[in-house]
Amino acid sequence: MVGWISHPGVPISSGSLISTPLFQPYASFVPYINAAIVLTLGYNTASAIGNIIYHSMREVADHSQASALRTISKIGGVAVLLSLLTSVFGINPSAALTLGSFSGLVIGFATQTVLTHAAAGIFLVISRPFKHGDLVTLSGQTGFVKEIRLMHTILRAEDGKKEILIPSGSIVGATIIKGLEVHGQEGDVNR
């Protein structure tokens, strides 16, 4: 991965750099250095792509939808990054896939409730049964929709004194009662 280091007129590859007596004691650290470079560049790239998606979606969607898509794209980027890291360490790809599948199964069972809420949150963001500013009753709680996140929806109570967090999984299968639509900070009510 580090083989592209060069100076104008003097090409230097990582192999020739490490073969010099000065760097010979540190040759065993090369895979870790390569992994650190891949990890840093990969995470920054995944974050940049997520931010590009967020800002381009903000022109056509609200904050909740754009933020959810940014999170999903970052998770996908990290998954690709982990597969790249296995190749940096020279791990057999089929063994890595087998281990990843088994780990995914164990983690999936352990975090079933969390994954249920995340999947329900994605459904809420895509289907948009309500939006920011709507007066709704969800799971017996009434308030104005402040924000729709993957894991929960935040309602501002009608009295404005408290925030109510309702898990996304409990919203998807429940009855949603919509009231008047409110836009703006002060509550400009449209009928």
mmCIF file of N, CA and C in Angstrom, residues 54-191:
data_model
loop_
_atom_site.group_PDB
_atom_site.id
_atom_site.type_symbol
_atom_site.label_atom_id
_atom_site.label_comp_id
_atom_site.label_asym_id
_atom_site.label_seq_id
_atom_site.Cartn_x
_atom_site.Cartn_y
_atom_site.Cartn_z
ATOM 1 N N TYR A 54 -25.339 13.697 2.431
ATOM 2 C CA TYR A 54 -26.168 14.507 3.329
ATOM 3 C C TYR A 54 -26.471 15.872 2.716
ATOM 4 N N HIS A 55 -25.435 16.561 2.244
ATOM 5 C CA HIS A 55 -25.635 17.919 1.716
ATOM 6 C C HIS A 55 -26.423 17.917 0.409
ATOM 7 N N SER A 56 -26.232 16.889 -0.419
ATOM 8 C CA SER A 56 -27.023 16.844 -1.651
ATOM 9 C C SER A 56 -28.473 16.474 -1.354
ATOM 10 N N MET A 57 -28.718 15.661 -0.341
ATOM 11 C CA MET A 57 -30.088 15.293 0.028
ATOM 12 C C MET A 57 -30.806 16.426 0.755
ATOM 13 N N ARG A 58 -30.066 17.284 1.439
ATOM 14 C CA ARG A 58 -30.692 18.393 2.172
ATOM 15 C C ARG A 58 -31.416 19.348 1.237
ATOM 16 N N GLU A 59 -31.038 19.358 -0.044
ATOM 17 C CA GLU A 59 -31.710 20.228 -1.005
ATOM 18 C C GLU A 59 -33.103 19.720 -1.344
ATOM 19 N N VAL A 60 -33.330 18.413 -1.211
ATOM 20 C CA VAL A 60 -34.625 17.835 -1.588
ATOM 21 C C VAL A 60 -35.347 17.151 -0.430
ATOM 22 N N ALA A 61 -34.680 16.962 0.707
ATOM 23 C CA ALA A 61 -35.289 16.265 1.839
ATOM 24 C C ALA A 61 -34.973 17.008 3.130
ATOM 25 N N ASP A 62 -35.652 16.613 4.194
ATOM 26 C CA ASP A 62 -35.402 17.263 5.475
ATOM 27 C C ASP A 62 -34.184 16.641 6.166
ATOM 28 N N HIS A 63 -33.834 17.208 7.304
ATOM 29 C CA HIS A 63 -32.638 16.798 8.040
ATOM 30 C C HIS A 63 -32.683 15.318 8.419
ATOM 31 N N SER A 64 -33.833 14.834 8.848
ATOM 32 C CA SER A 64 -33.939 13.448 9.310
ATOM 33 C C SER A 64 -33.630 12.460 8.196
ATOM 34 N N GLN A 65 -34.201 12.671 7.024
ATOM 35 C CA GLN A 65 -33.948 11.767 5.900
ATOM 36 C C GLN A 65 -32.488 11.832 5.465
ATOM 37 N N ALA A 66 -31.970 13.039 5.338
ATOM 38 C CA ALA A 66 -30.584 13.198 4.891
ATOM 39 C C ALA A 66 -29.613 12.593 5.901
ATOM 40 N N SER A 67 -29.891 12.785 7.184
ATOM 41 C CA SER A 67 -29.026 12.242 8.222
ATOM 42 C C SER A 67 -29.062 10.717 8.229
ATOM 43 N N ALA A 68 -30.234 10.141 8.017
ATOM 44 C CA ALA A 68 -30.347 8.678 7.970
ATOM 45 C C ALA A 68 -29.562 8.108 6.795
ATOM 46 N N LEU A 69 -29.655 8.732 5.641
ATOM 47 C CA LEU A 69 -28.905 8.252 4.475
ATOM 48 C C LEU A 69 -27.404 8.413 4.678
ATOM 49 N N ARG A 70 -26.999 9.480 5.361
ATOM 50 C CA ARG A 70 -25.573 9.664 5.667
ATOM 51 C C ARG A 70 -25.084 8.533 6.571
ATOM 52 N N THR A 71 -25.870 8.190 7.581
ATOM 53 C CA THR A 71 -25.493 7.117 8.493
ATOM 54 C C THR A 71 -25.397 5.781 7.769
ATOM 55 N N ILE A 72 -26.366 5.498 6.913
ATOM 56 C CA ILE A 72 -26.358 4.240 6.159
ATOM 57 C C ILE A 72 -25.142 4.172 5.238
ATOM 58 N N SER A 73 -24.813 5.281 4.585
ATOM 59 C CA SER A 73 -23.652 5.276 3.685
ATOM 60 C C SER A 73 -22.348 5.115 4.463
ATOM 61 N N LYS A 74 -22.262 5.695 5.661
ATOM 62 C CA LYS A 74 -21.057 5.521 6.474
ATOM 63 C C LYS A 74 -20.909 4.074 6.929
ATOM 64 N N ILE A 75 -22.019 3.442 7.294
ATOM 65 C CA ILE A 75 -21.961 2.037 7.701
ATOM 66 C C ILE A 75 -21.493 1.176 6.534
ATOM 67 N N GLY A 76 -22.006 1.442 5.336
ATOM 68 C CA GLY A 76 -21.557 0.719 4.147
ATOM 69 C C GLY A 76 -20.081 0.951 3.872
ATOM 70 N N GLY A 77 -19.630 2.187 4.038
ATOM 71 C CA GLY A 77 -18.220 2.500 3.833
ATOM 72 C C GLY A 77 -17.320 1.787 4.823
ATOM 73 N N VAL A 78 -17.757 1.695 6.072
ATOM 74 C CA VAL A 78 -16.968 0.988 7.081
ATOM 75 C C VAL A 78 -16.929 -0.506 6.773
ATOM 76 N N ALA A 79 -18.021 -1.062 6.248
ATOM 77 C CA ALA A 79 -18.026 -2.481 5.862
ATOM 78 C C ALA A 79 -17.009 -2.739 4.750
ATOM 79 N N VAL A 80 -16.973 -1.862 3.760
ATOM 80 C CA VAL A 80 -15.980 -1.990 2.680
ATOM 81 C C VAL A 80 -14.574 -1.823 3.245
ATOM 82 N N LEU A 81 -14.411 -0.893 4.164
ATOM 83 C CA LEU A 81 -13.113 -0.651 4.788
ATOM 84 C C LEU A 81 -12.622 -1.890 5.538
ATOM 85 N N LEU A 82 -13.507 -2.552 6.255
ATOM 86 C CA LEU A 82 -13.111 -3.761 6.976
ATOM 87 C C LEU A 82 -12.676 -4.866 6.023
ATOM 88 N N SER A 83 -13.346 -4.975 4.883
ATOM 89 C CA SER A 83 -12.919 -5.985 3.906
ATOM 90 C C SER A 83 -11.557 -5.627 3.314
ATOM 91 N N LEU A 84 -11.274 -4.346 3.140
ATOM 92 C CA LEU A 84 -9.951 -3.937 2.658
ATOM 93 C C LEU A 84 -8.869 -4.227 3.695
ATOM 94 N N LEU A 85 -9.193 -4.044 4.963
ATOM 95 C CA LEU A 85 -8.205 -4.307 6.009
ATOM 96 C C LEU A 85 -7.820 -5.782 6.060
ATOM 97 N N THR A 86 -8.748 -6.672 5.749
ATOM 98 C CA THR A 86 -8.393 -8.096 5.735
ATOM 99 C C THR A 86 -7.351 -8.387 4.662
ATOM 100 N N SER A 87 -7.449 -7.708 3.523
ATOM 101 C CA SER A 87 -6.454 -7.935 2.472
ATOM 102 C C SER A 87 -5.101 -7.338 2.846
ATOM 103 N N VAL A 88 -5.098 -6.247 3.608
ATOM 104 C CA VAL A 88 -3.830 -5.644 4.039
ATOM 105 C C VAL A 88 -3.071 -6.606 4.948
ATOM 106 N N PHE A 89 -3.786 -7.321 5.806
ATOM 107 C CA PHE A 89 -3.136 -8.262 6.716
ATOM 108 C C PHE A 89 -2.921 -9.633 6.086
ATOM 109 N N GLY A 90 -3.350 -9.799 4.832
ATOM 110 C CA GLY A 90 -3.124 -11.056 4.138
ATOM 111 C C GLY A 90 -4.039 -12.182 4.591
ATOM 112 N N ILE A 91 -5.197 -11.846 5.102
ATOM 113 C CA ILE A 91 -6.154 -12.861 5.547
ATOM 114 C C ILE A 91 -6.898 -13.394 4.329
ATOM 115 N N ASN A 92 -7.122 -14.692 4.302
ATOM 116 C CA ASN A 92 -7.861 -15.334 3.224
ATOM 117 C C ASN A 92 -9.274 -14.736 3.170
ATOM 118 N N PRO A 93 -9.702 -14.208 2.016
ATOM 119 C CA PRO A 93 -11.024 -13.567 1.934
ATOM 120 C C PRO A 93 -12.184 -14.491 2.299
ATOM 121 N N SER A 94 -12.109 -15.772 1.926
ATOM 122 C CA SER A 94 -13.218 -16.676 2.262
ATOM 123 C C SER A 94 -13.273 -16.927 3.767
ATOM 124 N N ALA A 95 -12.124 -17.012 4.415
ATOM 125 C CA ALA A 95 -12.107 -17.175 5.869
ATOM 126 C C ALA A 95 -12.644 -15.918 6.548
ATOM 127 N N ALA A 96 -12.283 -14.765 6.010
ATOM 128 C CA ALA A 96 -12.778 -13.506 6.571
ATOM 129 C C ALA A 96 -14.288 -13.395 6.404
ATOM 130 N N LEU A 97 -14.809 -13.825 5.240
ATOM 131 C CA LEU A 97 -16.257 -13.796 5.021
ATOM 132 C C LEU A 97 -16.982 -14.755 5.957
ATOM 133 N N THR A 98 -16.405 -15.932 6.170
ATOM 134 C CA THR A 98 -17.014 -16.897 7.085
ATOM 135 C C THR A 98 -17.044 -16.344 8.504
ATOM 136 N N LEU A 99 -15.922 -15.811 8.947
ATOM 137 C CA LEU A 99 -15.861 -15.220 10.280
ATOM 138 C C LEU A 99 -16.810 -14.028 10.393
ATOM 139 N N GLY A 100 -16.859 -13.209 9.350
ATOM 140 C CA GLY A 100 -17.760 -12.059 9.351
ATOM 141 C C GLY A 100 -19.219 -12.469 9.387
ATOM 142 N N SER A 101 -19.564 -13.524 8.659
ATOM 143 C CA SER A 101 -20.949 -14.015 8.663
ATOM 144 C C SER A 101 -21.335 -14.538 10.034
ATOM 145 N N PHE A 102 -20.451 -15.322 10.635
ATOM 146 C CA PHE A 102 -20.740 -15.847 11.966
ATOM 147 C C PHE A 102 -20.834 -14.713 12.985
ATOM 148 N N SER A 103 -19.899 -13.776 12.917
ATOM 149 C CA SER A 103 -19.935 -12.629 13.832
ATOM 150 C C SER A 103 -21.205 -11.818 13.632
ATOM 151 N N GLY A 104 -21.595 -11.631 12.385
ATOM 152 C CA GLY A 104 -22.828 -10.899 12.098
ATOM 153 C C GLY A 104 -24.049 -11.584 12.670
ATOM 154 N N LEU A 105 -24.069 -12.906 12.607
ATOM 155 C CA LEU A 105 -25.179 -13.673 13.165
ATOM 156 C C LEU A 105 -25.245 -13.507 14.685
ATOM 157 N N VAL A 106 -24.106 -13.630 15.345
ATOM 158 C CA VAL A 106 -24.063 -13.476 16.801
ATOM 159 C C VAL A 106 -24.455 -12.056 17.200
ATOM 160 N N ILE A 107 -23.882 -11.074 16.528
ATOM 161 C CA ILE A 107 -24.199 -9.675 16.843
ATOM 162 C C ILE A 107 -25.663 -9.379 16.538
ATOM 163 N N GLY A 108 -26.183 -9.954 15.455
ATOM 164 C CA GLY A 108 -27.588 -9.746 15.095
ATOM 165 C C GLY A 108 -28.535 -10.244 16.164
ATOM 166 N N PHE A 109 -28.262 -11.442 16.699
ATOM 167 C CA PHE A 109 -29.114 -11.957 17.770
ATOM 168 C C PHE A 109 -28.958 -11.133 19.043
ATOM 169 N N ALA A 110 -27.738 -10.693 19.326
ATOM 170 C CA ALA A 110 -27.504 -9.925 20.548
ATOM 171 C C ALA A 110 -28.136 -8.539 20.488
ATOM 172 N N THR A 111 -28.223 -7.981 19.303
ATOM 173 C CA THR A 111 -28.750 -6.613 19.165
ATOM 174 C C THR A 111 -30.060 -6.582 18.398
ATOM 175 N N GLN A 112 -30.865 -7.609 18.565
ATOM 176 C CA GLN A 112 -32.101 -7.720 17.800
ATOM 177 C C GLN A 112 -33.021 -6.522 18.019
ATOM 178 N N THR A 113 -33.172 -6.073 19.251
ATOM 179 C CA THR A 113 -34.049 -4.935 19.532
ATOM 180 C C THR A 113 -33.518 -3.666 18.883
ATOM 181 N N VAL A 114 -32.217 -3.454 18.994
ATOM 182 C CA VAL A 114 -31.614 -2.258 18.403
ATOM 183 C C VAL A 114 -31.788 -2.273 16.889
ATOM 184 N N LEU A 115 -31.544 -3.437 16.269
ATOM 185 C CA LEU A 115 -31.694 -3.537 14.821
ATOM 186 C C LEU A 115 -33.144 -3.369 14.391
ATOM 187 N N THR A 116 -34.083 -3.828 15.223
ATOM 188 C CA THR A 116 -35.503 -3.637 14.923
ATOM 189 C C THR A 116 -35.836 -2.154 14.883
ATOM 190 N N HIS A 117 -35.341 -1.410 15.881
ATOM 191 C CA HIS A 117 -35.602 0.030 15.916
ATOM 192 C C HIS A 117 -34.924 0.745 14.748
ATOM 193 N N ALA A 118 -33.708 0.312 14.387
ATOM 194 C CA ALA A 118 -33.005 0.944 13.264
ATOM 195 C C ALA A 118 -33.736 0.685 11.949
ATOM 196 N N ALA A 119 -34.189 -0.553 11.731
ATOM 197 C CA ALA A 119 -34.931 -0.866 10.504
ATOM 198 C C ALA A 119 -36.249 -0.100 10.466
ATOM 199 N N ALA A 120 -36.915 0.000 11.609
ATOM 200 C CA ALA A 120 -38.163 0.768 11.671
ATOM 201 C C ALA A 120 -37.893 2.244 11.416
ATOM 202 N N GLY A 121 -36.760 2.746 11.913
ATOM 203 C CA GLY A 121 -36.394 4.143 11.670
ATOM 204 C C GLY A 121 -36.158 4.419 10.199
ATOM 205 N N ILE A 122 -35.509 3.482 9.508
ATOM 206 C CA ILE A 122 -35.306 3.633 8.061
ATOM 207 C C ILE A 122 -36.652 3.669 7.358
ATOM 208 N N PHE A 123 -37.564 2.788 7.770
ATOM 209 C CA PHE A 123 -38.906 2.770 7.183
ATOM 210 C C PHE A 123 -39.621 4.103 7.430
ATOM 211 N N LEU A 124 -39.515 4.647 8.646
ATOM 212 C CA LEU A 124 -40.171 5.930 8.952
ATOM 213 C C LEU A 124 -39.593 7.069 8.122
ATOM 214 N N VAL A 125 -38.276 7.070 7.952
ATOM 215 C CA VAL A 125 -37.634 8.134 7.182
ATOM 216 C C VAL A 125 -38.052 8.066 5.720
ATOM 217 N N ILE A 126 -38.180 6.856 5.189
ATOM 218 C CA ILE A 126 -38.546 6.706 3.781
ATOM 219 C C ILE A 126 -40.036 6.958 3.557
ATOM 220 N N SER A 127 -40.893 6.398 4.414
ATOM 221 C CA SER A 127 -42.343 6.512 4.189
ATOM 222 C C SER A 127 -42.919 7.853 4.640
ATOM 223 N N ARG A 128 -42.279 8.506 5.579
ATOM 224 C CA ARG A 128 -42.683 9.831 6.076
ATOM 225 C C ARG A 128 -44.171 9.909 6.451
ATOM 226 N N PRO A 129 -44.626 9.130 7.427
ATOM 227 C CA PRO A 129 -46.024 9.244 7.843
ATOM 228 C C PRO A 129 -46.299 10.557 8.563
ATOM 229 N N PHE A 130 -45.256 11.206 9.048
ATOM 230 C CA PHE A 130 -45.357 12.525 9.661
ATOM 231 C C PHE A 130 -44.028 13.222 9.437
ATOM 232 N N LYS A 131 -44.013 14.541 9.646
ATOM 233 C CA LYS A 131 -42.780 15.303 9.411
ATOM 234 C C LYS A 131 -42.579 16.315 10.526
ATOM 235 N N HIS A 132 -41.464 16.997 10.477
ATOM 236 C CA HIS A 132 -41.118 17.999 11.477
ATOM 237 C C HIS A 132 -42.249 19.018 11.606
ATOM 238 N N GLY A 133 -42.671 19.267 12.825
ATOM 239 C CA GLY A 133 -43.701 20.267 13.079
ATOM 240 C C GLY A 133 -45.104 19.714 13.177
ATOM 241 N N ASP A 134 -45.333 18.464 12.764
ATOM 242 C CA ASP A 134 -46.671 17.877 12.854
ATOM 243 C C ASP A 134 -47.029 17.608 14.313
ATOM 244 N N LEU A 135 -48.291 17.823 14.648
ATOM 245 C CA LEU A 135 -48.816 17.447 15.954
ATOM 246 C C LEU A 135 -49.315 16.016 15.820
ATOM 247 N N VAL A 136 -48.709 15.092 16.574
ATOM 248 C CA VAL A 136 -49.055 13.680 16.451
ATOM 249 C C VAL A 136 -49.218 13.044 17.827
ATOM 250 N N THR A 137 -49.934 11.940 17.827
ATOM 251 C CA THR A 137 -50.011 11.087 19.007
ATOM 252 C C THR A 137 -49.401 9.750 18.613
ATOM 253 N N LEU A 138 -48.299 9.399 19.272
ATOM 254 C CA LEU A 138 -47.569 8.162 19.006
ATOM 255 C C LEU A 138 -47.441 7.393 20.316
ATOM 256 N N SER A 139 -47.847 6.156 20.312
ATOM 257 C CA SER A 139 -47.755 5.314 21.510
ATOM 258 C C SER A 139 -48.365 5.995 22.733
ATOM 259 N N GLY A 140 -49.460 6.692 22.538
ATOM 260 C CA GLY A 140 -50.157 7.346 23.639
ATOM 261 C C GLY A 140 -49.567 8.678 24.065
ATOM 262 N N GLN A 141 -48.526 9.139 23.408
ATOM 263 C CA GLN A 141 -47.882 10.410 23.746
ATOM 264 C C GLN A 141 -48.163 11.422 22.648
ATOM 265 N N THR A 142 -48.597 12.619 23.034
ATOM 266 C CA THR A 142 -48.921 13.659 22.064
ATOM 267 C C THR A 142 -47.888 14.768 22.137
ATOM 268 N N GLY A 143 -47.482 15.244 20.966
ATOM 269 C CA GLY A 143 -46.540 16.344 20.906
ATOM 270 C C GLY A 143 -46.236 16.709 19.465
ATOM 271 N N PHE A 144 -45.404 17.731 19.311
ATOM 272 C CA PHE A 144 -44.989 18.194 17.992
ATOM 273 C C PHE A 144 -43.702 17.472 17.607
ATOM 274 N N VAL A 145 -43.642 16.983 16.380
ATOM 275 C CA VAL A 145 -42.463 16.248 15.920
ATOM 276 C C VAL A 145 -41.293 17.219 15.835
ATOM 277 N N LYS A 146 -40.267 16.942 16.618
ATOM 278 C CA LYS A 146 -39.065 17.772 16.601
ATOM 279 C C LYS A 146 -38.026 17.184 15.650
ATOM 280 N N GLU A 147 -37.858 15.849 15.718
ATOM 281 C CA GLU A 147 -36.858 15.206 14.862
ATOM 282 C C GLU A 147 -37.182 13.724 14.725
ATOM 283 N N ILE A 148 -36.921 13.189 13.540
ATOM 284 C CA ILE A 148 -37.090 11.760 13.288
ATOM 285 C C ILE A 148 -35.695 11.178 13.090
ATOM 286 N N ARG A 149 -35.286 10.315 14.007
ATOM 287 C CA ARG A 149 -33.983 9.664 13.924
ATOM 288 C C ARG A 149 -34.181 8.184 13.637
ATOM 289 N N LEU A 150 -33.088 7.495 13.359
ATOM 290 C CA LEU A 150 -33.206 6.067 13.076
ATOM 291 C C LEU A 150 -33.736 5.293 14.277
ATOM 292 N N MET A 151 -33.256 5.583 15.459
ATOM 293 C CA MET A 151 -33.626 4.802 16.632
ATOM 294 C C MET A 151 -34.906 5.283 17.310
ATOM 295 N N HIS A 152 -35.208 6.564 17.207
ATOM 296 C CA HIS A 152 -36.395 7.094 17.868
ATOM 297 C C HIS A 152 -36.845 8.399 17.229
ATOM 298 N N THR A 153 -38.076 8.771 17.550
ATOM 299 C CA THR A 153 -38.628 10.054 17.121
ATOM 300 C C THR A 153 -38.731 10.931 18.358
ATOM 301 N N ILE A 154 -38.333 12.184 18.220
ATOM 302 C CA ILE A 154 -38.386 13.114 19.343
ATOM 303 C C ILE A 154 -39.608 14.004 19.175
ATOM 304 N N LEU A 155 -40.462 14.000 20.192
ATOM 305 C CA LEU A 155 -41.624 14.886 20.222
ATOM 306 C C LEU A 155 -41.377 15.962 21.262
ATOM 307 N N ARG A 156 -41.813 17.183 20.955
ATOM 308 C CA ARG A 156 -41.823 18.261 21.945
ATOM 309 C C ARG A 156 -43.238 18.280 22.496
ATOM 310 N N ALA A 157 -43.355 18.125 23.802
ATOM 311 C CA ALA A 157 -44.675 18.069 24.430
ATOM 312 C C ALA A 157 -45.462 19.335 24.106
ATOM 313 N N GLU A 158 -46.786 19.221 24.157
ATOM 314 C CA GLU A 158 -47.645 20.357 23.814
ATOM 315 C C GLU A 158 -47.386 21.561 24.708
ATOM 316 N N ASP A 159 -47.020 21.317 25.964
ATOM 317 C CA ASP A 159 -46.727 22.439 26.863
ATOM 318 C C ASP A 159 -45.344 23.024 26.611
ATOM 319 N N GLY A 160 -44.533 22.347 25.787
ATOM 320 C CA GLY A 160 -43.209 22.846 25.420
ATOM 321 C C GLY A 160 -42.166 22.683 26.503
ATOM 322 N N LYS A 161 -42.500 21.991 27.600
ATOM 323 C CA LYS A 161 -41.576 21.885 28.727
ATOM 324 C C LYS A 161 -40.728 20.620 28.713
ATOM 325 N N LYS A 162 -41.098 19.639 27.899
ATOM 326 C CA LYS A 162 -40.320 18.402 27.883
ATOM 327 C C LYS A 162 -40.279 17.811 26.480
ATOM 328 N N GLU A 163 -39.281 16.947 26.288
ATOM 329 C CA GLU A 163 -39.145 16.206 25.042
ATOM 330 C C GLU A 163 -39.461 14.746 25.321
ATOM 331 N N ILE A 164 -40.127 14.115 24.373
ATOM 332 C CA ILE A 164 -40.516 12.722 24.513
ATOM 333 C C ILE A 164 -39.820 11.938 23.406
ATOM 334 N N LEU A 165 -39.058 10.908 23.779
ATOM 335 C CA LEU A 165 -38.387 10.046 22.810
ATOM 336 C C LEU A 165 -39.177 8.750 22.691
ATOM 337 N N ILE A 166 -39.635 8.458 21.484
ATOM 338 C CA ILE A 166 -40.422 7.253 21.244
ATOM 339 C C ILE A 166 -39.625 6.344 20.310
ATOM 340 N N PRO A 167 -39.364 5.094 20.728
ATOM 341 C CA PRO A 167 -38.596 4.172 19.882
ATOM 342 C C PRO A 167 -39.285 3.918 18.544
ATOM 343 N N SER A 168 -38.503 3.865 17.496
ATOM 344 C CA SER A 168 -39.045 3.685 16.145
ATOM 345 C C SER A 168 -39.811 2.380 15.994
ATOM 346 N N GLY A 169 -39.349 1.318 16.653
ATOM 347 C CA GLY A 169 -40.015 0.032 16.538
ATOM 348 C C GLY A 169 -41.440 0.053 17.055
ATOM 349 N N SER A 170 -41.713 0.881 18.065
ATOM 350 C CA SER A 170 -43.072 0.949 18.604
ATOM 351 C C SER A 170 -43.976 1.828 17.749
ATOM 352 N N ILE A 171 -43.411 2.646 16.882
ATOM 353 C CA ILE A 171 -44.221 3.537 16.039
ATOM 354 C C ILE A 171 -44.732 2.804 14.806
ATOM 355 N N VAL A 172 -43.898 1.961 14.205
ATOM 356 C CA VAL A 172 -44.236 1.347 12.919
ATOM 357 C C VAL A 172 -45.508 0.514 12.991
ATOM 358 N N GLY A 173 -45.685 -0.259 14.046
ATOM 359 C CA GLY A 173 -46.866 -1.109 14.132
ATOM 360 C C GLY A 173 -48.040 -0.474 14.846
ATOM 361 N N ALA A 174 -47.900 0.762 15.300
ATOM 362 C CA ALA A 174 -48.940 1.403 16.106
ATOM 363 C C ALA A 174 -49.764 2.378 15.275
ATOM 364 N N THR A 175 -50.862 2.820 15.874
ATOM 365 C CA THR A 175 -51.709 3.829 15.252
ATOM 366 C C THR A 175 -51.063 5.194 15.427
ATOM 367 N N ILE A 176 -51.059 5.971 14.351
ATOM 368 C CA ILE A 176 -50.507 7.327 14.382
ATOM 369 C C ILE A 176 -51.665 8.290 14.201
ATOM 370 N N ILE A 177 -51.835 9.188 15.162
ATOM 371 C CA ILE A 177 -52.896 10.188 15.073
ATOM 372 C C ILE A 177 -52.235 11.522 14.765
ATOM 373 N N LYS A 178 -52.595 12.102 13.610
ATOM 374 C CA LYS A 178 -52.019 13.385 13.207
ATOM 375 C C LYS A 178 -52.999 14.497 13.513
ATOM 376 N N GLY A 179 -52.466 15.601 14.038
ATOM 377 C CA GLY A 179 -53.278 16.777 14.324
ATOM 378 C C GLY A 179 -52.962 17.882 13.347
ATOM 379 N N LEU A 180 -52.927 19.102 13.845
ATOM 380 C CA LEU A 180 -52.632 20.262 13.007
ATOM 381 C C LEU A 180 -51.154 20.311 12.674
ATOM 382 N N GLU A 181 -50.853 20.855 11.515
ATOM 383 C CA GLU A 181 -49.479 20.994 11.054
ATOM 384 C C GLU A 181 -48.932 22.328 11.536
ATOM 385 N N VAL A 182 -47.720 22.329 12.074
ATOM 386 C CA VAL A 182 -47.107 23.544 12.593
ATOM 387 C C VAL A 182 -45.784 23.761 11.870
ATOM 388 N N HIS A 183 -45.569 24.978 11.384
ATOM 389 C CA HIS A 183 -44.311 25.315 10.713
ATOM 390 C C HIS A 183 -43.668 26.468 11.453
ATOM 391 N N GLY A 184 -42.348 26.485 11.467
ATOM 392 C CA GLY A 184 -41.626 27.586 12.100
ATOM 393 C C GLY A 184 -41.419 27.327 13.577
ATOM 394 N N GLN A 185 -40.650 28.183 14.209
ATOM 395 C CA GLN A 185 -40.310 28.027 15.606
ATOM 396 C C GLN A 185 -41.461 28.368 16.542
ATOM 397 N N GLU A 186 -42.200 29.406 16.255
ATOM 398 C CA GLU A 186 -43.211 29.901 17.180
ATOM 399 C C GLU A 186 -44.535 29.153 17.077
ATOM 400 N N GLY A 187 -44.716 28.328 16.067
ATOM 401 C CA GLY A 187 -45.946 27.573 15.959
ATOM 402 C C GLY A 187 -46.993 28.258 15.112
ATOM 403 N N ASP A 188 -46.644 28.648 13.920
ATOM 404 C CA ASP A 188 -47.578 29.233 12.974
ATOM 405 C C ASP A 188 -48.487 28.110 12.480
ATOM 406 N N VAL A 189 -49.735 28.069 12.945
ATOM 407 C CA VAL A 189 -50.621 26.941 12.687
ATOM 408 C C VAL A 189 -51.386 27.137 11.395
ATOM 409 N N ASN A 190 -51.339 26.119 10.517
ATOM 410 C CA ASN A 190 -52.119 26.110 9.276
ATOM 411 C C ASN A 190 -53.260 25.120 9.436
ATOM 412 N N ARG A 191 -54.435 25.461 8.947
ATOM 413 C CA ARG A 191 -55.582 24.542 9.058
ATOM 414 C C ARG A 191 -55.823 23.845 7.764
#
